[in-house]
Amino acid sequence: MAAARQGVEVAADGTVECDVLVVGGGINGAGIARDAAGRGLSVLLCEKDDLASHTSSASTKLIHGGLRYLEYYEFGLVRKALVEREVLLRSAPHIMWPLRFVMPHARGQRPAWLIRAGLFLYDMLAKREILPASHGIDLTRHAAGQPLKLQFKRGFVYSDGWVDDARLVVLNAMDAAEHGATILTRTRCTALARAGERWQATLLQGDGRELAVRARSVVNAAGPWTAEFLRQAAPAAPHRHLRLIKGSHIVVKRLFEHDHAYIFQHPDGRIVFAIPYEHDFTLIGTTDLDYHGDSGKVAIEDEEIRYLCELSSYYFSKPVTPADVVWTYAGVRPLVEDAAADAKAVTRDYRFELDQDGPPLLSVFGGKITTFRKLAEEALDLLAPLLDGTRRAWTARACLPGGDLFGSTPQNRAVREFGRFVQGLQREYAWLPGPLVARYARAYGTRIHVLLDGRADVAAMGEEIAAGLYGAEVDYLRRHEWAVSAADILWRRSKLGLHLPGGTADRLDAWLSQHPLPP
């Protein structure tokens, strides 16, 4: 297990002392740990599984304002998310990039003038420096019209962004660690209680060892388990309820050659995206269903697969069938309970619950991946003054690890000229295949230089465990990104699992057990 005891203090009895104990290693927990550590607070984050192993790796992978939320008058949420789009794109241009969306217009949908007015509002709610404005298109002439049925002749194009969601979580954890935080994966908080001016916690690590922690504050960022954890920590207090909404996705072989995504509207008001994915595939999702099962065992149902296939087939000229599905994933989004009867109408905004009946406990409810940084900033604006923290918010002006392509501060240029960055790396590391360097550039940004430090030929990359996966990369992921298992590496740190043959995970797990990292 990768962890660095930096920033926290260890008492004579072996108890770890910190300012902030963060419970939960999804995007909200990692973002809060990063912000807190950067403000000079000592931080310990514990996650019962791998980083981003649940909701935060099961999104539609979009950095977006939420066009459909305008229909529910969520103007504040949409504006906040629209502002964040370009802040995030600049901070990590290797794992995020602009994406253009095509909305075909069908008879029986909202009038074209109303859609155009909505898109105009979407364009104007926040300042844009990188993303182009929306406009109408003739689908009989535009490349995006070619895969569609002939009945779709008119459409609209607008801008949002794409993100590698699981890597976004990892980069936040890395930045937190580089600012002094301790990150403990596969570590469950099994007991938590107030003891005077401190929280007393017991953490159970993956190897069975227990760790005692005394914390001046606790952040409950447990995602779908937030309400459950809160009942454990403060059973007497009144608590906000969460509504668990399941979102499922399917992946099929590539359905179109251009680089635009689609947004398809269902007659019942739901929408589905079809997005270029991992070069060779198309990602289709999502569903919105109330979920009442085990949050740790979420899976797509046959009915959801049929729904996504049928809606896609309504638009694409070539039908999409369940037999075409090569991979699926599903996650539970913990949304703030409100009066909405329909799952798709439940607010995606976030709420905080701050309990100051003793040392503070801050619980995070709801949220979406696009607004994680702002959520973390607002969380620390609440919490830091209670811990005598005086440093101001800082993350809006900082790159995430690997995002400093042309300097240490976020730049529009890094988004616009990512191709130039890749070409420079391919020249610098000409001894590696160009496509492999391009993959490293997308995954690691400038941290490619750490991965390849001291290597000058392919032989120095170590064993090729699977096609394009060398021992050097696996060791980097174990040393710097808390990867432990094949699933961590093939499905969260990368999506190589989509590209490599069956049996690769077993072979990689065997390799990992045979090649332990030195202490």
Short mmCIF file of C-alpha atoms in Angstrom, two decimals:
data_model
loop_
_atom_site.label_atom_id
_atom_site.label_comp_id
_atom_site.label_asym_id
_atom_site.label_seq_id
_atom_site.Cartn_x
_atom_site.Cartn_y
_atom_site.Cartn_z
CA MET A 1 0.00 0.00 0.00
CA ALA A 2 1.37 3.38 -0.99
CA ALA A 3 1.27 6.03 1.68
CA ALA A 4 3.58 8.78 2.83
CA ARG A 5 3.59 9.96 6.43
CA GLN A 6 4.09 13.62 5.60
CA GLY A 7 2.40 16.54 7.34
CA VAL A 8 0.75 14.43 10.04
CA GLU A 9 2.43 13.87 13.39
CA VAL A 10 2.92 10.55 15.17
CA ALA A 11 2.60 10.65 18.96
CA ALA A 12 4.70 8.58 21.34
CA ASP A 13 1.94 5.97 21.61
CA GLY A 14 1.88 5.58 17.81
CA THR A 15 -1.32 7.59 17.33
CA VAL A 16 -1.40 9.74 14.21
CA GLU A 17 -2.38 13.36 14.82
CA CYS A 18 -3.74 15.58 12.06
CA ASP A 19 -5.84 18.65 11.46
CA VAL A 20 -8.22 17.00 8.98
CA LEU A 21 -9.25 13.37 8.59
CA VAL A 22 -10.97 12.91 5.22
CA VAL A 23 -13.06 9.77 4.87
CA GLY A 24 -13.62 8.85 1.23
CA GLY A 25 -11.30 8.64 -1.77
CA GLY A 26 -13.65 9.74 -4.52
CA ILE A 27 -13.46 13.06 -6.32
CA ASN A 28 -14.89 15.11 -3.44
CA GLY A 29 -12.64 13.57 -0.81
CA ALA A 30 -9.51 13.84 -2.97
CA GLY A 31 -10.35 17.41 -3.95
CA ILE A 32 -10.91 18.44 -0.34
CA ALA A 33 -7.68 16.76 0.79
CA ARG A 34 -5.78 18.61 -1.92
CA ASP A 35 -7.24 22.01 -1.05
CA ALA A 36 -6.72 21.50 2.69
CA ALA A 37 -3.11 20.36 2.33
CA GLY A 38 -2.37 23.33 0.08
CA ARG A 39 -3.67 25.64 2.79
CA GLY A 40 -1.08 24.27 5.22
CA LEU A 41 -3.32 21.91 7.17
CA SER A 42 -2.12 18.42 8.05
CA VAL A 43 -4.36 15.95 6.25
CA LEU A 44 -4.96 12.21 6.35
CA LEU A 45 -7.31 10.68 3.76
CA CYS A 46 -8.56 7.11 4.09
CA GLU A 47 -10.42 5.17 1.40
CA LYS A 48 -11.81 1.70 2.06
CA ASP A 49 -11.07 0.52 -1.51
CA ASP A 50 -9.00 2.00 -4.33
CA LEU A 51 -9.18 5.66 -5.25
CA ALA A 52 -12.19 6.33 -7.50
CA SER A 53 -13.36 2.75 -7.25
CA HIS A 54 -17.06 3.59 -7.12
CA THR A 55 -19.09 6.62 -8.29
CA SER A 56 -16.11 8.71 -9.35
CA SER A 57 -15.02 6.25 -12.04
CA ALA A 58 -18.57 5.55 -13.22
CA SER A 59 -19.55 8.93 -14.63
CA THR A 60 -20.32 9.85 -18.25
CA LYS A 61 -16.85 11.45 -18.13
CA LEU A 62 -17.99 14.95 -19.03
CA ILE A 63 -16.91 18.36 -17.81
CA HIS A 64 -20.15 20.16 -18.56
CA GLY A 65 -22.51 22.83 -17.38
CA GLY A 66 -25.49 20.50 -17.58
CA LEU A 67 -27.55 21.78 -20.46
CA ARG A 68 -30.65 19.85 -19.39
CA TYR A 69 -30.57 21.37 -15.89
CA LEU A 70 -31.74 24.64 -17.43
CA GLU A 71 -35.10 22.95 -17.91
CA TYR A 72 -35.34 22.61 -14.12
CA TYR A 73 -34.32 26.27 -13.55
CA GLU A 74 -31.02 25.27 -11.93
CA PHE A 75 -29.38 28.42 -13.26
CA GLY A 76 -26.99 28.81 -10.31
CA LEU A 77 -25.70 25.25 -10.64
CA VAL A 78 -25.34 25.55 -14.42
CA ARG A 79 -23.45 28.82 -14.19
CA LYS A 80 -21.13 27.47 -11.49
CA ALA A 81 -20.38 24.41 -13.64
CA LEU A 82 -19.90 26.49 -16.79
CA VAL A 83 -17.33 28.67 -15.02
CA GLU A 84 -15.53 25.57 -13.78
CA ARG A 85 -15.26 23.96 -17.24
CA GLU A 86 -12.40 26.16 -18.42
CA VAL A 87 -10.74 26.35 -14.99
CA LEU A 88 -10.49 22.55 -15.04
CA LEU A 89 -9.47 22.28 -18.69
CA ARG A 90 -6.54 24.61 -18.07
CA SER A 91 -5.48 22.77 -14.91
CA ALA A 92 -5.11 19.32 -16.50
CA PRO A 93 -5.14 19.51 -20.31
CA HIS A 94 -3.68 16.00 -20.57
CA ILE A 95 -6.70 14.24 -19.03
CA MET A 96 -9.36 16.77 -20.14
CA TRP A 97 -10.12 18.37 -23.47
CA PRO A 98 -12.86 20.32 -25.27
CA LEU A 99 -15.58 18.31 -26.98
CA ARG A 100 -18.26 19.43 -29.43
CA PHE A 101 -21.74 17.96 -29.04
CA VAL A 102 -24.28 17.47 -31.81
CA MET A 103 -27.97 17.57 -30.92
CA PRO A 104 -30.10 16.24 -33.80
CA HIS A 105 -33.52 17.84 -33.89
CA ALA A 106 -36.47 15.49 -34.32
CA ARG A 107 -40.09 16.16 -35.09
CA GLY A 108 -42.17 16.27 -31.91
CA GLN A 109 -39.35 17.66 -29.77
CA ARG A 110 -39.19 21.18 -28.39
CA PRO A 111 -39.36 23.83 -31.15
CA ALA A 112 -36.03 24.62 -32.76
CA TRP A 113 -36.27 28.26 -31.69
CA LEU A 114 -36.63 27.20 -28.04
CA ILE A 115 -33.57 24.93 -28.25
CA ARG A 116 -31.61 27.72 -29.88
CA ALA A 117 -32.64 30.11 -27.09
CA GLY A 118 -31.53 27.56 -24.48
CA LEU A 119 -28.16 27.15 -26.16
CA PHE A 120 -27.73 30.93 -26.36
CA LEU A 121 -28.33 31.11 -22.61
CA TYR A 122 -25.88 28.24 -22.09
CA ASP A 123 -23.25 30.17 -24.06
CA MET A 124 -23.84 33.42 -22.16
CA LEU A 125 -24.12 32.30 -18.53
CA ALA A 126 -20.33 32.25 -18.10
CA LYS A 127 -17.31 33.74 -19.82
CA ARG A 128 -15.63 31.50 -22.40
CA GLU A 129 -12.00 31.84 -23.55
CA ILE A 130 -11.42 28.35 -24.97
CA LEU A 131 -14.74 26.82 -25.93
CA PRO A 132 -16.52 28.03 -29.09
CA ALA A 133 -20.17 29.07 -29.10
CA SER A 134 -23.13 26.98 -30.24
CA HIS A 135 -24.73 27.16 -33.68
CA GLY A 136 -27.16 25.34 -35.93
CA ILE A 137 -25.99 22.81 -38.52
CA ASP A 138 -27.33 21.14 -41.64
CA LEU A 139 -26.97 17.42 -40.95
CA THR A 140 -27.27 16.59 -44.65
CA ARG A 141 -23.93 18.35 -45.16
CA HIS A 142 -22.14 18.02 -41.79
CA ALA A 143 -19.96 14.98 -41.08
CA ALA A 144 -21.97 14.32 -37.92
CA GLY A 145 -25.06 13.69 -40.05
CA GLN A 146 -23.57 10.72 -41.92
CA PRO A 147 -24.11 8.03 -39.23
CA LEU A 148 -27.64 9.26 -38.51
CA LYS A 149 -30.93 8.29 -40.12
CA LEU A 150 -31.95 10.42 -43.08
CA GLN A 151 -34.94 11.86 -41.19
CA PHE A 152 -32.55 13.97 -39.10
CA LYS A 153 -31.78 16.95 -41.28
CA ARG A 154 -31.24 19.74 -38.79
CA GLY A 155 -29.30 19.94 -35.58
CA PHE A 156 -27.29 22.09 -33.20
CA VAL A 157 -23.67 22.03 -32.02
CA TYR A 158 -22.44 23.26 -28.65
CA SER A 159 -19.31 22.91 -26.48
CA ASP A 160 -18.45 21.13 -23.25
CA GLY A 161 -15.49 18.99 -22.19
CA TRP A 162 -14.34 15.39 -21.65
CA VAL A 163 -12.42 14.06 -18.63
CA ASP A 164 -10.77 10.83 -17.57
CA ASP A 165 -12.71 10.77 -14.31
CA ALA A 166 -10.70 8.15 -12.41
CA ARG A 167 -7.40 9.81 -13.29
CA LEU A 168 -8.79 13.15 -12.13
CA VAL A 169 -9.28 11.65 -8.67
CA VAL A 170 -5.77 10.21 -8.65
CA LEU A 171 -4.20 13.52 -9.70
CA ASN A 172 -5.97 15.31 -6.86
CA ALA A 173 -4.69 12.70 -4.41
CA MET A 174 -1.17 13.06 -5.83
CA ASP A 175 -1.30 16.84 -5.44
CA ALA A 176 -2.59 16.46 -1.89
CA ALA A 177 0.32 14.12 -1.09
CA GLU A 178 2.81 16.50 -2.68
CA HIS A 179 1.46 19.21 -0.35
CA GLY A 180 2.06 16.96 2.64
CA ALA A 181 -1.12 14.89 2.95
CA THR A 182 -1.10 11.20 3.83
CA ILE A 183 -3.20 9.05 1.49
CA LEU A 184 -4.22 5.61 2.75
CA THR A 185 -6.05 3.40 0.29
CA ARG A 186 -7.70 0.10 1.24
CA THR A 187 -8.12 1.54 4.71
CA ARG A 188 -11.53 1.61 6.38
CA CYS A 189 -12.59 3.92 9.19
CA THR A 190 -14.12 1.41 11.61
CA ALA A 191 -14.67 3.64 14.64
CA LEU A 192 -15.09 7.37 15.14
CA ALA A 193 -16.04 9.31 18.25
CA ARG A 194 -15.49 12.71 19.80
CA ALA A 195 -12.98 12.77 22.67
CA GLY A 196 -12.69 16.25 24.08
CA GLU A 197 -11.36 18.64 21.46
CA ARG A 198 -10.37 15.84 19.07
CA TRP A 199 -11.93 13.09 17.06
CA GLN A 200 -10.65 9.64 17.95
CA ALA A 201 -10.70 7.31 14.94
CA THR A 202 -9.65 3.75 14.29
CA LEU A 203 -8.53 2.86 10.79
CA LEU A 204 -8.30 -0.76 9.64
CA GLN A 205 -5.67 -1.16 6.93
CA GLY A 206 -5.70 -3.73 4.16
CA ASP A 207 -3.05 -5.86 5.86
CA GLY A 208 -5.15 -6.11 9.03
CA ARG A 209 -3.24 -3.56 11.09
CA GLU A 210 -5.12 -0.92 13.02
CA LEU A 211 -4.12 2.73 13.10
CA ALA A 212 -5.29 5.15 15.79
CA VAL A 213 -5.91 8.71 14.66
CA ARG A 214 -6.61 11.88 16.60
CA ALA A 215 -7.99 14.60 14.32
CA ARG A 216 -9.02 18.18 14.98
CA SER A 217 -11.77 17.79 12.36
CA VAL A 218 -13.36 15.16 10.13
CA VAL A 219 -14.66 15.49 6.58
CA ASN A 220 -17.27 12.92 5.63
CA ALA A 221 -16.91 12.53 1.85
CA ALA A 222 -18.03 8.91 1.68
CA GLY A 223 -20.25 9.37 -1.39
CA PRO A 224 -23.11 6.84 -1.35
CA TRP A 225 -22.11 5.95 2.22
CA THR A 226 -22.17 9.56 3.52
CA ALA A 227 -25.46 9.27 5.40
CA GLU A 228 -24.51 5.86 6.84
CA PHE A 229 -21.14 7.16 8.02
CA LEU A 230 -22.77 10.24 9.54
CA ARG A 231 -25.15 8.08 11.58
CA GLN A 232 -22.09 6.26 12.94
CA ALA A 233 -20.16 9.44 13.76
CA ALA A 234 -22.98 11.56 15.22
CA PRO A 235 -25.99 9.32 15.87
CA ALA A 236 -27.94 11.90 17.90
CA ALA A 237 -27.86 14.67 15.30
CA PRO A 238 -30.58 15.24 12.67
CA HIS A 239 -29.30 14.38 9.21
CA ARG A 240 -30.02 15.16 5.60
CA HIS A 241 -31.19 12.27 3.45
CA LEU A 242 -29.54 11.13 0.23
CA ARG A 243 -31.33 9.85 -2.83
CA LEU A 244 -29.25 7.23 -4.61
CA ILE A 245 -29.58 7.38 -8.40
CA LYS A 246 -28.04 4.65 -10.54
CA GLY A 247 -26.43 5.65 -13.82
CA SER A 248 -25.37 2.91 -16.24
CA HIS A 249 -23.32 3.00 -19.44
CA ILE A 250 -22.50 0.69 -22.33
CA VAL A 251 -19.46 0.66 -24.60
CA VAL A 252 -19.64 -0.59 -28.20
CA LYS A 253 -17.24 -0.65 -31.11
CA ARG A 254 -16.79 2.75 -32.73
CA LEU A 255 -20.01 3.91 -34.42
CA PHE A 256 -18.68 6.98 -36.25
CA GLU A 257 -15.38 8.38 -37.51
CA HIS A 258 -15.61 12.08 -36.64
CA ASP A 259 -14.58 13.60 -33.30
CA HIS A 260 -17.93 15.06 -32.20
CA ALA A 261 -20.20 13.54 -29.54
CA TYR A 262 -23.99 13.30 -29.70
CA ILE A 263 -26.71 14.20 -27.26
CA PHE A 264 -29.92 12.31 -27.97
CA GLN A 265 -33.30 13.24 -26.51
CA HIS A 266 -35.85 10.64 -25.43
CA PRO A 267 -39.55 11.53 -25.77
CA ASP A 268 -39.90 11.26 -21.98
CA GLY A 269 -37.34 14.05 -21.48
CA ARG A 270 -34.32 11.90 -20.63
CA ILE A 271 -31.13 12.29 -22.61
CA VAL A 272 -28.37 9.92 -23.65
CA PHE A 273 -24.86 10.77 -24.85
CA ALA A 274 -22.88 8.89 -27.50
CA ILE A 275 -19.23 9.84 -27.10
CA PRO A 276 -16.00 8.91 -28.93
CA TYR A 277 -14.14 6.73 -26.45
CA GLU A 278 -10.64 5.28 -26.31
CA HIS A 279 -10.15 5.73 -30.08
CA ASP A 280 -11.82 2.46 -31.02
CA PHE A 281 -15.10 2.67 -29.12
CA THR A 282 -18.27 4.65 -28.47
CA LEU A 283 -19.52 5.27 -24.94
CA ILE A 284 -23.31 5.47 -24.56
CA GLY A 285 -25.09 6.59 -21.40
CA THR A 286 -26.59 7.24 -19.00
CA THR A 287 -29.69 5.96 -17.25
CA ASP A 288 -31.34 7.58 -14.21
CA LEU A 289 -32.95 5.09 -11.85
CA ASP A 290 -33.60 5.19 -8.13
CA TYR A 291 -31.37 2.63 -6.41
CA HIS A 292 -32.07 0.80 -3.17
CA GLY A 293 -29.48 -2.00 -3.22
CA ASP A 294 -25.92 -2.43 -1.95
CA SER A 295 -23.90 0.63 -3.06
CA GLY A 296 -20.81 -1.55 -3.31
CA LYS A 297 -22.40 -3.95 -5.79
CA VAL A 298 -23.86 -1.81 -8.55
CA ALA A 299 -24.31 -3.32 -12.02
CA ILE A 300 -26.23 -2.55 -15.17
CA GLU A 301 -29.45 -4.47 -15.77
CA ASP A 302 -30.60 -6.00 -19.05
CA GLU A 303 -33.46 -3.51 -19.25
CA GLU A 304 -31.00 -0.60 -19.08
CA ILE A 305 -28.88 -2.11 -21.86
CA ARG A 306 -31.98 -2.44 -24.04
CA TYR A 307 -33.02 1.13 -23.28
CA LEU A 308 -29.62 2.57 -24.26
CA CYS A 309 -29.50 0.45 -27.41
CA GLU A 310 -33.04 1.36 -28.46
CA LEU A 311 -32.59 5.08 -27.98
CA SER A 312 -29.28 5.01 -29.89
CA SER A 313 -30.90 2.98 -32.68
CA TYR A 314 -33.65 5.58 -32.99
CA TYR A 315 -30.98 8.03 -34.17
CA PHE A 316 -28.20 5.95 -35.78
CA SER A 317 -28.83 4.41 -39.19
CA LYS A 318 -27.02 1.24 -38.10
CA PRO A 319 -28.91 -0.36 -35.19
CA VAL A 320 -27.15 -0.81 -31.85
CA THR A 321 -28.02 -4.12 -30.20
CA PRO A 322 -27.15 -5.74 -26.86
CA ALA A 323 -24.89 -8.14 -28.78
CA ASP A 324 -22.72 -5.13 -29.77
CA VAL A 325 -21.92 -4.25 -26.15
CA VAL A 326 -18.28 -4.98 -25.26
CA TRP A 327 -18.24 -3.46 -21.76
CA THR A 328 -20.61 -1.94 -19.25
CA TYR A 329 -20.29 -0.04 -16.02
CA ALA A 330 -22.68 1.45 -13.49
CA GLY A 331 -22.42 3.71 -10.48
CA VAL A 332 -24.60 5.25 -7.82
CA ARG A 333 -24.78 9.02 -7.62
CA PRO A 334 -25.55 10.26 -4.10
CA LEU A 335 -27.86 13.23 -4.69
CA VAL A 336 -29.50 15.50 -2.16
CA GLU A 337 -33.05 14.32 -1.47
CA ASP A 338 -35.65 16.77 -2.73
CA ALA A 339 -39.29 16.72 -3.75
CA ALA A 340 -38.63 15.60 -7.34
CA ALA A 341 -40.67 12.56 -8.25
CA ASP A 342 -38.52 11.76 -11.28
CA ALA A 343 -34.90 10.67 -10.78
CA LYS A 344 -33.67 12.77 -13.69
CA ALA A 345 -35.05 15.92 -12.05
CA VAL A 346 -33.21 15.54 -8.71
CA THR A 347 -30.74 18.38 -8.21
CA ARG A 348 -27.06 17.69 -8.96
CA ASP A 349 -25.98 20.54 -6.69
CA TYR A 350 -24.18 19.88 -3.43
CA ARG A 351 -24.86 20.69 0.20
CA PHE A 352 -22.74 20.79 3.35
CA GLU A 353 -23.73 19.83 6.88
CA LEU A 354 -21.37 21.27 9.50
CA ASP A 355 -21.68 19.80 12.99
CA GLN A 356 -19.83 21.91 15.60
CA ASP A 357 -21.06 20.13 18.69
CA GLY A 358 -17.43 19.56 19.66
CA PRO A 359 -14.62 19.18 17.12
CA PRO A 360 -16.11 19.93 13.68
CA LEU A 361 -17.57 17.31 11.38
CA LEU A 362 -18.24 18.44 7.81
CA SER A 363 -20.40 16.13 5.69
CA VAL A 364 -20.66 16.53 1.93
CA PHE A 365 -23.92 15.68 0.19
CA GLY A 366 -24.39 15.45 -3.57
CA GLY A 367 -22.29 17.18 -6.19
CA LYS A 368 -21.05 16.42 -9.68
CA ILE A 369 -17.59 15.91 -11.07
CA THR A 370 -17.52 19.28 -12.87
CA THR A 371 -17.95 21.24 -9.64
CA PHE A 372 -15.64 19.18 -7.41
CA ARG A 373 -12.95 21.89 -7.21
CA LYS A 374 -15.43 24.59 -6.24
CA LEU A 375 -17.03 22.21 -3.72
CA ALA A 376 -13.63 21.57 -2.14
CA GLU A 377 -12.84 25.28 -2.05
CA GLU A 378 -16.13 26.11 -0.35
CA ALA A 379 -15.69 23.22 2.09
CA LEU A 380 -12.30 24.59 3.20
CA ASP A 381 -13.65 28.13 3.38
CA LEU A 382 -16.02 26.73 6.03
CA LEU A 383 -13.57 24.42 7.79
CA ALA A 384 -10.18 26.19 7.71
CA PRO A 385 -11.16 29.14 9.95
CA LEU A 386 -12.29 26.66 12.62
CA LEU A 387 -8.76 25.20 12.55
CA ASP A 388 -7.01 28.59 12.65
CA GLY A 389 -6.14 28.24 8.97
CA THR A 390 -5.30 31.57 7.36
CA ARG A 391 -4.21 30.63 3.84
CA ARG A 392 -6.64 31.52 1.10
CA ALA A 393 -8.15 29.47 -1.68
CA TRP A 394 -5.51 28.52 -4.25
CA THR A 395 -6.61 25.71 -6.57
CA ALA A 396 -8.18 27.92 -9.27
CA ARG A 397 -4.68 29.11 -10.16
CA ALA A 398 -2.84 25.77 -9.93
CA CYS A 399 -2.15 22.92 -12.33
CA LEU A 400 -2.83 19.36 -11.36
CA PRO A 401 0.17 16.99 -11.57
CA GLY A 402 1.28 16.68 -15.18
CA GLY A 403 -0.79 19.64 -16.36
CA ASP A 404 2.06 22.17 -16.40
CA LEU A 405 2.78 21.72 -20.12
CA PHE A 406 4.12 25.21 -20.80
CA GLY A 407 4.71 26.56 -17.31
CA SER A 408 3.61 26.22 -13.72
CA THR A 409 0.40 28.23 -14.07
CA PRO A 410 -2.72 27.11 -15.97
CA GLN A 411 -2.83 28.44 -19.52
CA ASN A 412 -5.29 28.42 -22.40
CA ARG A 413 -2.33 27.58 -24.57
CA ALA A 414 -1.93 24.19 -22.88
CA VAL A 415 -5.44 23.24 -24.01
CA ARG A 416 -5.07 24.56 -27.54
CA GLU A 417 -1.56 23.27 -28.18
CA PHE A 418 -1.65 19.84 -26.59
CA GLY A 419 -0.81 18.29 -29.97
CA ARG A 420 2.38 20.33 -30.08
CA PHE A 421 3.30 19.03 -26.61
CA VAL A 422 2.81 15.43 -27.79
CA GLN A 423 4.93 15.98 -30.90
CA GLY A 424 7.75 17.36 -28.76
CA LEU A 425 7.64 14.29 -26.53
CA GLN A 426 7.67 11.96 -29.53
CA ARG A 427 10.85 13.63 -30.75
CA GLU A 428 12.43 13.55 -27.29
CA TYR A 429 11.58 9.87 -26.77
CA ALA A 430 11.95 8.71 -30.35
CA TRP A 431 13.20 5.32 -29.11
CA LEU A 432 9.64 4.51 -28.04
CA PRO A 433 6.76 3.91 -30.49
CA GLY A 434 4.94 7.17 -31.23
CA PRO A 435 1.47 5.90 -30.22
CA LEU A 436 2.84 4.73 -26.87
CA VAL A 437 4.36 8.15 -26.19
CA ALA A 438 1.02 9.73 -27.13
CA ARG A 439 -0.76 7.48 -24.61
CA TYR A 440 1.76 8.36 -21.92
CA ALA A 441 1.30 12.06 -22.72
CA ARG A 442 -2.46 11.81 -22.29
CA ALA A 443 -2.22 9.81 -19.07
CA TYR A 444 0.71 11.51 -17.35
CA GLY A 445 1.33 14.88 -19.02
CA THR A 446 4.69 16.22 -17.90
CA ARG A 447 5.00 13.36 -15.40
CA ILE A 448 6.08 11.26 -18.38
CA HIS A 449 9.55 12.54 -17.53
CA VAL A 450 9.31 10.86 -14.11
CA LEU A 451 8.11 7.63 -15.68
CA LEU A 452 10.92 7.60 -18.24
CA ASP A 453 13.66 9.07 -16.07
CA GLY A 454 16.97 7.29 -16.63
CA ARG A 455 15.68 5.18 -19.54
CA ALA A 456 17.12 5.45 -23.05
CA ASP A 457 15.85 2.36 -24.87
CA VAL A 458 12.97 -0.09 -24.87
CA ALA A 459 15.04 -2.67 -22.98
CA ALA A 460 15.17 -0.25 -20.03
CA MET A 461 11.36 -0.29 -19.80
CA GLY A 462 11.42 -3.72 -18.21
CA GLU A 463 9.26 -6.68 -19.09
CA GLU A 464 6.39 -6.14 -21.54
CA ILE A 465 3.69 -7.71 -19.37
CA ALA A 466 1.03 -7.16 -22.05
CA ALA A 467 1.07 -5.35 -25.38
CA GLY A 468 2.26 -1.81 -24.65
CA LEU A 469 2.28 -2.32 -20.86
CA TYR A 470 5.83 -2.39 -19.52
CA GLY A 471 7.12 -3.02 -16.02
CA ALA A 472 8.35 0.58 -15.84
CA GLU A 473 4.81 1.95 -16.14
CA VAL A 474 3.40 -0.54 -13.65
CA ASP A 475 6.09 0.37 -11.13
CA TYR A 476 5.39 4.08 -11.66
CA LEU A 477 1.70 3.48 -10.95
CA ARG A 478 2.51 1.52 -7.81
CA ARG A 479 5.03 4.05 -6.52
CA HIS A 480 3.21 7.27 -7.35
CA GLU A 481 -0.47 6.48 -7.86
CA TRP A 482 -1.41 3.92 -5.19
CA ALA A 483 -2.10 1.15 -7.73
CA VAL A 484 -2.10 -2.31 -6.17
CA SER A 485 -4.06 -4.67 -8.43
CA ALA A 486 -4.63 -5.36 -12.09
CA ALA A 487 -8.08 -3.78 -11.83
CA ASP A 488 -6.50 -0.57 -10.50
CA ILE A 489 -4.14 -0.45 -13.47
CA LEU A 490 -6.32 -1.75 -16.33
CA TRP A 491 -9.62 -0.05 -15.48
CA ARG A 492 -8.95 3.03 -13.30
CA ARG A 493 -5.39 4.30 -13.95
CA SER A 494 -6.02 3.44 -17.61
CA LYS A 495 -8.62 1.77 -19.80
CA LEU A 496 -6.15 -0.74 -21.20
CA GLY A 497 -8.61 -3.44 -20.17
CA LEU A 498 -10.70 -2.49 -23.20
CA HIS A 499 -7.80 -3.01 -25.59
CA LEU A 500 -5.99 -6.06 -24.22
CA PRO A 501 -7.08 -9.70 -24.61
CA GLY A 502 -8.92 -11.75 -22.02
CA GLY A 503 -6.69 -13.18 -19.32
CA THR A 504 -4.53 -10.02 -19.12
CA ALA A 505 -5.79 -9.17 -15.64
CA ASP A 506 -4.86 -12.60 -14.28
CA ARG A 507 -1.44 -12.38 -15.90
CA LEU A 508 -0.86 -8.89 -14.49
CA ASP A 509 -1.99 -9.87 -10.98
CA ALA A 510 0.44 -12.80 -11.09
CA TRP A 511 3.24 -10.45 -12.21
CA LEU A 512 2.44 -8.02 -9.40
CA SER A 513 2.64 -10.78 -6.78
CA GLN A 514 5.95 -11.99 -8.20
CA HIS A 515 7.50 -8.50 -8.34
CA PRO A 516 6.81 -6.73 -5.02
CA LEU A 517 8.06 -3.19 -4.75
CA PRO A 518 11.00 -2.78 -2.38
CA PRO A 519 10.08 -0.91 0.84
#
